[in-house]
């Protein structure tokens, strides 16, 4: 988590990272990758810390029982002192007046008002398919009708542990999706799934089953002891920690950090859990090594100690406002009623690439975040995962994605599969308007269309353009938008704008590329200009050679668009095709070329002295069999210099994108 106040951040203790270098191949690369950031070394609190940096020093952990006692203490202190950071303050009321929760004392499922009920929510990974789990639920419900409370007695350990923790924290109710969403009532089920964001938002605390062994199903892990808590409460959590004295100061090695435990957990790789962690107000993360408590004022665990403040959460002299990444991000973006495109793009980028058992859940599993943003920020909603505000910018998503699912429109990121091993997707351009946006979808005669087509000059507090230049702060620019009208079919948008035609070329590979398992490979010596025609396997998938792709206009001038990002050196393609292309797609791309349609054109007019001028056109490619397409599907996102666009001789056109 990140402290927002600089003075607070300066009081956090320093950690020493250990870098292990392999000598004579005695340490494998895998061992190095897991070793260099863990363990870390800290001063041992309270006897060896520096008074100027009292926060989050090292401490020797003891047992889970002690961690649970501290968790209870942290909850009480947070309730007492963290009004500014951890209380609901957005003025919103839940859309559902009643939800089902488990009554811990009576071992029964009851209805309660989420806005005035003290309940915990459990976030975990389902260990089996939903259909199998629902069958189990029907059996357990039938048994519970005969013997009340039997469904909890039959529950797996992760559920029983959550009930046990509720008793320790004196929380009378517990919400668990598997038990509390009425799957036998489709209408009510749909309402509660859409409101899951609010359910986690209004919970007093969210328990995260973060251990690699934790899941709903014991059978799924083949481990009867998997759950929130270990079976051995007396196990020494600090057994792996080492204490040494160096020049009169005592140092201790740390347990795995919160970030590392999140990275190790399957919880962070599942789609449904993302919004559960983001929208929570407070979290107890039950990891493989210990329990972490996180709220809007920071992260606490037994292995962290604050000198004279001990394990407390009360620091009257400090402004403790934090933002999380894997969790609690909503504490930042829900505090302001003002729409900010970065809130949406950050959520979308964190979500894409997470795993789902059913691709049909791609939008539903994030609907809690989107619905709350829509209500809180006062926008008109989302169209297949894209916001009605700044819709043009949202269309320009890019990153690493491979194949469509056939369930959503091609212009939505939800339609495309993002491999879990790839880097996070991103937006090449993001608006930061000072007062209002010029890119909106507005209602008009039961349809919607963009009401501000054309060129507009605006003052911006920033326009983030990731490559190849730096972030701009405070300058004046001109923006030119396409006319976009969602049609009544819902899956189709009509775009009226400039269109330009380009040939697509593949040049020989200058580097030795790795093999892509399961895919055919485009020959490294293949040159679409000079090589003999290739009979591509029309139904096979080929890895897209992004570094070998060029766009060529009718004057035979080519554009590569392969840039190094300024802040981390990452190579970003300006020609953002999918990661794989079918042989049938390669055939028409290389023989017919591609039409692009302009979505946004941005030109800098004035700015700071160190702000380089730029003039870029952001457009979408069109997959269509027509020589001049009037309809088609999305085929990549492209960022071109204005002179490259103009050389292609663009002309006005209209395309229905489905």
Short mmCIF file of C-alpha atoms in Angstrom, two decimals, residues 18-254:
data_model
loop_
_atom_site.label_atom_id
_atom_site.label_comp_id
_atom_site.label_asym_id
_atom_site.label_seq_id
_atom_site.Cartn_x
_atom_site.Cartn_y
_atom_site.Cartn_z
CA UNK A 18 18.82 -9.05 -0.77
CA UNK A 19 20.16 -9.79 -4.24
CA UNK A 20 21.45 -13.30 -4.72
CA UNK A 21 23.77 -13.76 -7.70
CA UNK A 22 24.20 -17.23 -9.14
CA UNK A 23 27.77 -18.52 -8.83
CA UNK A 24 28.93 -21.37 -11.03
CA UNK A 25 25.32 -22.28 -11.80
CA UNK A 26 24.72 -23.39 -8.22
CA UNK A 27 21.50 -21.37 -8.07
CA UNK A 28 18.87 -21.74 -10.77
CA UNK A 29 17.15 -18.78 -12.40
CA UNK A 30 13.89 -19.84 -10.77
CA UNK A 31 15.53 -19.82 -7.35
CA UNK A 32 17.02 -16.39 -8.06
CA UNK A 33 13.68 -14.93 -9.12
CA UNK A 34 12.06 -16.03 -5.86
CA UNK A 35 15.04 -15.20 -3.65
CA UNK A 36 16.19 -11.74 -4.55
CA UNK A 37 13.18 -10.00 -2.99
CA UNK A 38 12.74 -12.27 0.02
CA UNK A 39 13.71 -12.28 2.75
CA UNK A 40 14.26 -8.61 3.42
CA UNK A 41 16.09 -7.21 6.44
CA UNK A 42 14.75 -4.62 8.90
CA UNK A 43 15.73 -3.14 12.22
CA UNK A 44 14.19 -5.09 15.08
CA UNK A 45 11.50 -3.13 16.90
CA UNK A 46 11.29 -1.72 19.50
CA UNK A 47 14.89 -1.75 20.76
CA UNK A 48 16.89 -0.94 17.60
CA UNK A 49 14.74 1.40 15.52
CA UNK A 50 15.44 4.98 14.51
CA UNK A 51 12.98 7.37 16.16
CA UNK A 52 12.62 9.32 12.92
CA UNK A 53 11.28 6.19 11.16
CA UNK A 54 9.09 4.40 13.74
CA UNK A 55 6.53 2.90 11.35
CA UNK A 56 6.60 -0.66 10.05
CA UNK A 57 9.85 -1.94 11.52
CA UNK A 58 10.59 -5.64 11.87
CA UNK A 59 9.20 -7.88 14.61
CA UNK A 60 9.32 -11.61 15.32
CA UNK A 61 5.97 -13.22 14.64
CA UNK A 62 4.58 -15.78 17.08
CA UNK A 63 1.33 -17.67 16.40
CA UNK A 64 -1.93 -17.43 14.47
CA UNK A 65 -3.74 -17.12 17.81
CA UNK A 66 -1.79 -13.94 18.56
CA UNK A 67 -2.51 -12.63 15.05
CA UNK A 68 -6.24 -13.15 15.60
CA UNK A 69 -6.08 -11.26 18.90
CA UNK A 70 -4.31 -8.41 17.11
CA UNK A 71 -6.90 -8.52 14.32
CA UNK A 72 -9.64 -7.94 16.89
CA UNK A 73 -7.65 -5.05 18.39
CA UNK A 74 -7.05 -3.46 14.94
CA UNK A 75 -10.74 -3.67 14.07
CA UNK A 76 -11.70 -1.83 17.27
CA UNK A 77 -9.07 0.87 16.77
CA UNK A 78 -10.06 1.34 13.14
CA UNK A 79 -13.72 1.70 14.17
CA UNK A 80 -12.72 4.28 16.74
CA UNK A 81 -10.15 6.42 14.90
CA UNK A 82 -10.38 5.98 11.13
CA UNK A 83 -13.52 7.89 10.25
CA UNK A 84 -11.72 9.87 7.55
CA UNK A 85 -10.28 6.84 5.79
CA UNK A 86 -12.42 3.78 6.41
CA UNK A 87 -16.04 4.85 6.91
CA UNK A 88 -18.52 4.98 4.06
CA UNK A 89 -18.69 8.65 3.14
CA UNK A 90 -19.97 8.73 -0.44
CA UNK A 91 -23.61 9.36 0.52
CA UNK A 92 -24.81 6.38 -1.52
CA UNK A 93 -27.37 3.86 -0.31
CA UNK A 94 -27.35 0.22 -1.41
CA UNK A 95 -29.65 -0.70 -4.27
CA UNK A 96 -30.72 -3.87 -2.42
CA UNK A 97 -32.67 -3.19 0.75
CA UNK A 98 -32.11 -6.72 2.01
CA UNK A 99 -29.51 -9.40 1.40
CA UNK A 100 -29.17 -12.94 2.70
CA UNK A 101 -26.53 -13.49 5.37
CA UNK A 102 -25.57 -16.33 7.68
CA UNK A 103 -26.60 -15.78 11.29
CA UNK A 104 -23.53 -17.09 13.13
CA UNK A 105 -25.33 -17.73 16.42
CA UNK A 106 -28.46 -19.37 15.01
CA UNK A 107 -26.64 -21.14 12.13
CA UNK A 108 -29.35 -20.04 9.74
CA UNK A 109 -29.63 -17.90 6.60
CA UNK A 110 -31.65 -14.73 7.21
CA UNK A 111 -32.40 -11.44 5.42
CA UNK A 112 -30.88 -8.19 6.69
CA UNK A 113 -30.43 -4.59 5.54
CA UNK A 114 -26.75 -4.26 4.45
CA UNK A 115 -26.62 -0.56 5.33
CA UNK A 116 -27.15 -1.11 9.07
CA UNK A 117 -26.01 -4.70 9.65
CA UNK A 118 -22.61 -5.62 11.03
CA UNK A 119 -21.46 -8.48 8.78
CA UNK A 120 -18.27 -9.86 7.29
CA UNK A 121 -17.88 -11.03 3.69
CA UNK A 122 -15.72 -13.94 2.55
CA UNK A 123 -13.73 -13.71 -0.68
CA UNK A 124 -12.27 -17.00 -1.85
CA UNK A 125 -11.69 -19.20 -4.88
CA UNK A 126 -14.34 -21.72 -5.79
CA UNK A 127 -12.64 -25.10 -5.96
CA UNK A 128 -15.15 -26.81 -8.28
CA UNK A 129 -17.38 -25.85 -11.18
CA UNK A 130 -20.40 -23.77 -10.26
CA UNK A 131 -22.84 -26.46 -11.39
CA UNK A 132 -21.18 -29.07 -9.16
CA UNK A 133 -21.14 -26.67 -6.22
CA UNK A 134 -24.82 -25.81 -6.69
CA UNK A 135 -25.68 -29.50 -6.69
CA UNK A 136 -23.85 -29.79 -3.38
CA UNK A 137 -25.75 -26.78 -2.07
CA UNK A 138 -29.10 -28.36 -2.95
CA UNK A 139 -28.15 -31.50 -1.02
CA UNK A 140 -26.95 -29.47 1.97
CA UNK A 141 -30.06 -27.26 1.92
CA UNK A 142 -32.29 -30.31 1.96
CA UNK A 143 -30.33 -31.67 4.92
CA UNK A 144 -30.54 -28.30 6.66
CA UNK A 145 -34.34 -28.27 6.32
CA UNK A 146 -34.37 -31.44 8.37
CA UNK A 147 -31.61 -30.41 10.82
CA UNK A 148 -31.13 -26.60 11.09
CA UNK A 149 -27.48 -25.56 10.96
CA UNK A 150 -26.35 -28.78 9.33
CA UNK A 151 -25.17 -26.92 6.21
CA UNK A 152 -22.43 -25.27 8.28
CA UNK A 153 -21.48 -28.55 9.92
CA UNK A 154 -21.06 -30.00 6.42
CA UNK A 155 -19.15 -26.97 5.15
CA UNK A 156 -15.48 -27.17 4.10
CA UNK A 157 -12.80 -25.82 6.40
CA UNK A 158 -12.50 -22.41 4.71
CA UNK A 159 -16.15 -21.72 5.64
CA UNK A 160 -15.85 -23.04 9.18
CA UNK A 161 -12.73 -20.91 9.69
CA UNK A 162 -14.60 -17.79 8.55
CA UNK A 163 -17.34 -18.53 11.08
CA UNK A 164 -14.70 -18.98 13.80
CA UNK A 165 -13.07 -15.62 12.96
CA UNK A 166 -16.48 -13.90 13.06
CA UNK A 167 -16.95 -15.22 16.59
CA UNK A 168 -13.54 -13.86 17.64
CA UNK A 169 -14.31 -10.44 16.14
CA UNK A 170 -17.85 -10.43 17.57
CA UNK A 171 -19.39 -10.06 14.10
CA UNK A 172 -22.87 -11.64 14.15
CA UNK A 173 -23.37 -12.19 10.42
CA UNK A 174 -21.34 -13.59 7.53
CA UNK A 175 -21.97 -13.25 3.79
CA UNK A 176 -20.70 -16.02 1.50
CA UNK A 177 -21.81 -15.97 -2.13
CA UNK A 178 -22.26 -19.74 -2.37
CA UNK A 179 -24.72 -19.81 0.55
CA UNK A 180 -26.28 -16.34 0.37
CA UNK A 181 -27.07 -15.86 -3.32
CA UNK A 182 -30.38 -17.64 -4.07
CA UNK A 183 -29.35 -19.65 -7.11
CA UNK A 184 -32.78 -21.25 -7.29
CA UNK A 185 -34.40 -17.85 -8.01
CA UNK A 186 -32.95 -16.53 -11.35
CA UNK A 187 -34.38 -13.02 -10.93
CA UNK A 188 -33.12 -12.56 -7.39
CA UNK A 189 -29.85 -14.27 -8.29
CA UNK A 190 -29.22 -11.76 -11.09
CA UNK A 191 -29.99 -8.80 -8.83
CA UNK A 192 -27.64 -9.97 -6.08
CA UNK A 193 -24.79 -10.82 -8.46
CA UNK A 194 -25.05 -7.34 -10.00
CA UNK A 195 -25.01 -5.89 -6.47
CA UNK A 196 -22.01 -7.90 -5.27
CA UNK A 197 -19.87 -4.79 -5.39
CA UNK A 198 -22.16 -3.10 -2.87
CA UNK A 199 -22.29 -6.22 -0.69
CA UNK A 200 -18.52 -6.17 -0.27
CA UNK A 201 -18.50 -2.39 -0.01
CA UNK A 202 -20.95 -2.36 2.91
CA UNK A 203 -19.41 -5.29 4.78
CA UNK A 204 -17.65 -4.45 8.03
CA UNK A 205 -14.61 -6.42 6.88
CA UNK A 206 -13.75 -8.78 4.04
CA UNK A 207 -11.90 -12.02 4.76
CA UNK A 208 -9.64 -13.07 1.89
CA UNK A 209 -8.64 -16.72 1.68
CA UNK A 210 -5.24 -15.99 0.21
CA UNK A 211 -3.26 -19.12 1.03
CA UNK A 212 -2.36 -21.19 -2.06
CA UNK A 213 -4.27 -24.08 -0.46
CA UNK A 214 -7.46 -22.16 0.37
CA UNK A 215 -10.58 -22.82 -1.66
CA UNK A 216 -14.23 -23.61 -1.13
CA UNK A 217 -13.73 -27.27 -1.87
CA UNK A 218 -11.48 -29.59 0.08
CA UNK A 219 -11.72 -31.99 -2.84
CA UNK A 220 -10.34 -29.37 -5.21
CA UNK A 221 -7.07 -29.06 -3.33
CA UNK A 222 -6.80 -32.67 -2.23
CA UNK A 223 -5.98 -31.30 1.22
CA UNK A 224 -8.46 -31.78 4.02
CA UNK A 225 -6.70 -29.11 6.07
CA UNK A 226 -7.00 -26.25 3.56
CA UNK A 227 -8.85 -23.19 4.81
CA UNK A 228 -8.43 -19.71 6.20
CA UNK A 229 -6.45 -20.87 9.22
CA UNK A 230 -3.84 -23.57 9.77
CA UNK A 231 -4.78 -26.56 11.87
CA UNK A 232 -1.82 -25.96 14.20
CA UNK A 233 -2.59 -22.73 16.07
CA UNK A 234 0.61 -23.05 18.08
CA UNK A 235 2.89 -23.21 15.04
CA UNK A 236 5.74 -20.71 15.28
CA UNK A 237 5.10 -18.22 12.45
CA UNK A 238 8.49 -16.63 13.00
CA UNK A 239 10.48 -19.84 12.73
CA UNK A 240 11.91 -18.71 9.39
CA UNK A 241 12.89 -15.28 10.73
CA UNK A 242 16.51 -14.74 11.79
CA UNK A 243 17.80 -12.12 14.23
CA UNK A 244 21.39 -10.84 14.14
CA UNK A 245 23.26 -8.03 15.89
CA UNK A 246 25.46 -5.82 13.71
CA UNK A 247 27.31 -2.82 15.20
CA UNK A 248 25.04 -2.59 18.25
CA UNK A 249 21.85 -2.75 16.18
CA UNK A 250 19.61 -5.80 16.03
CA UNK A 251 18.20 -6.79 12.64
CA UNK A 252 15.52 -9.30 11.69
CA UNK A 253 14.63 -10.97 8.40
CA UNK A 254 11.05 -10.41 7.28
#
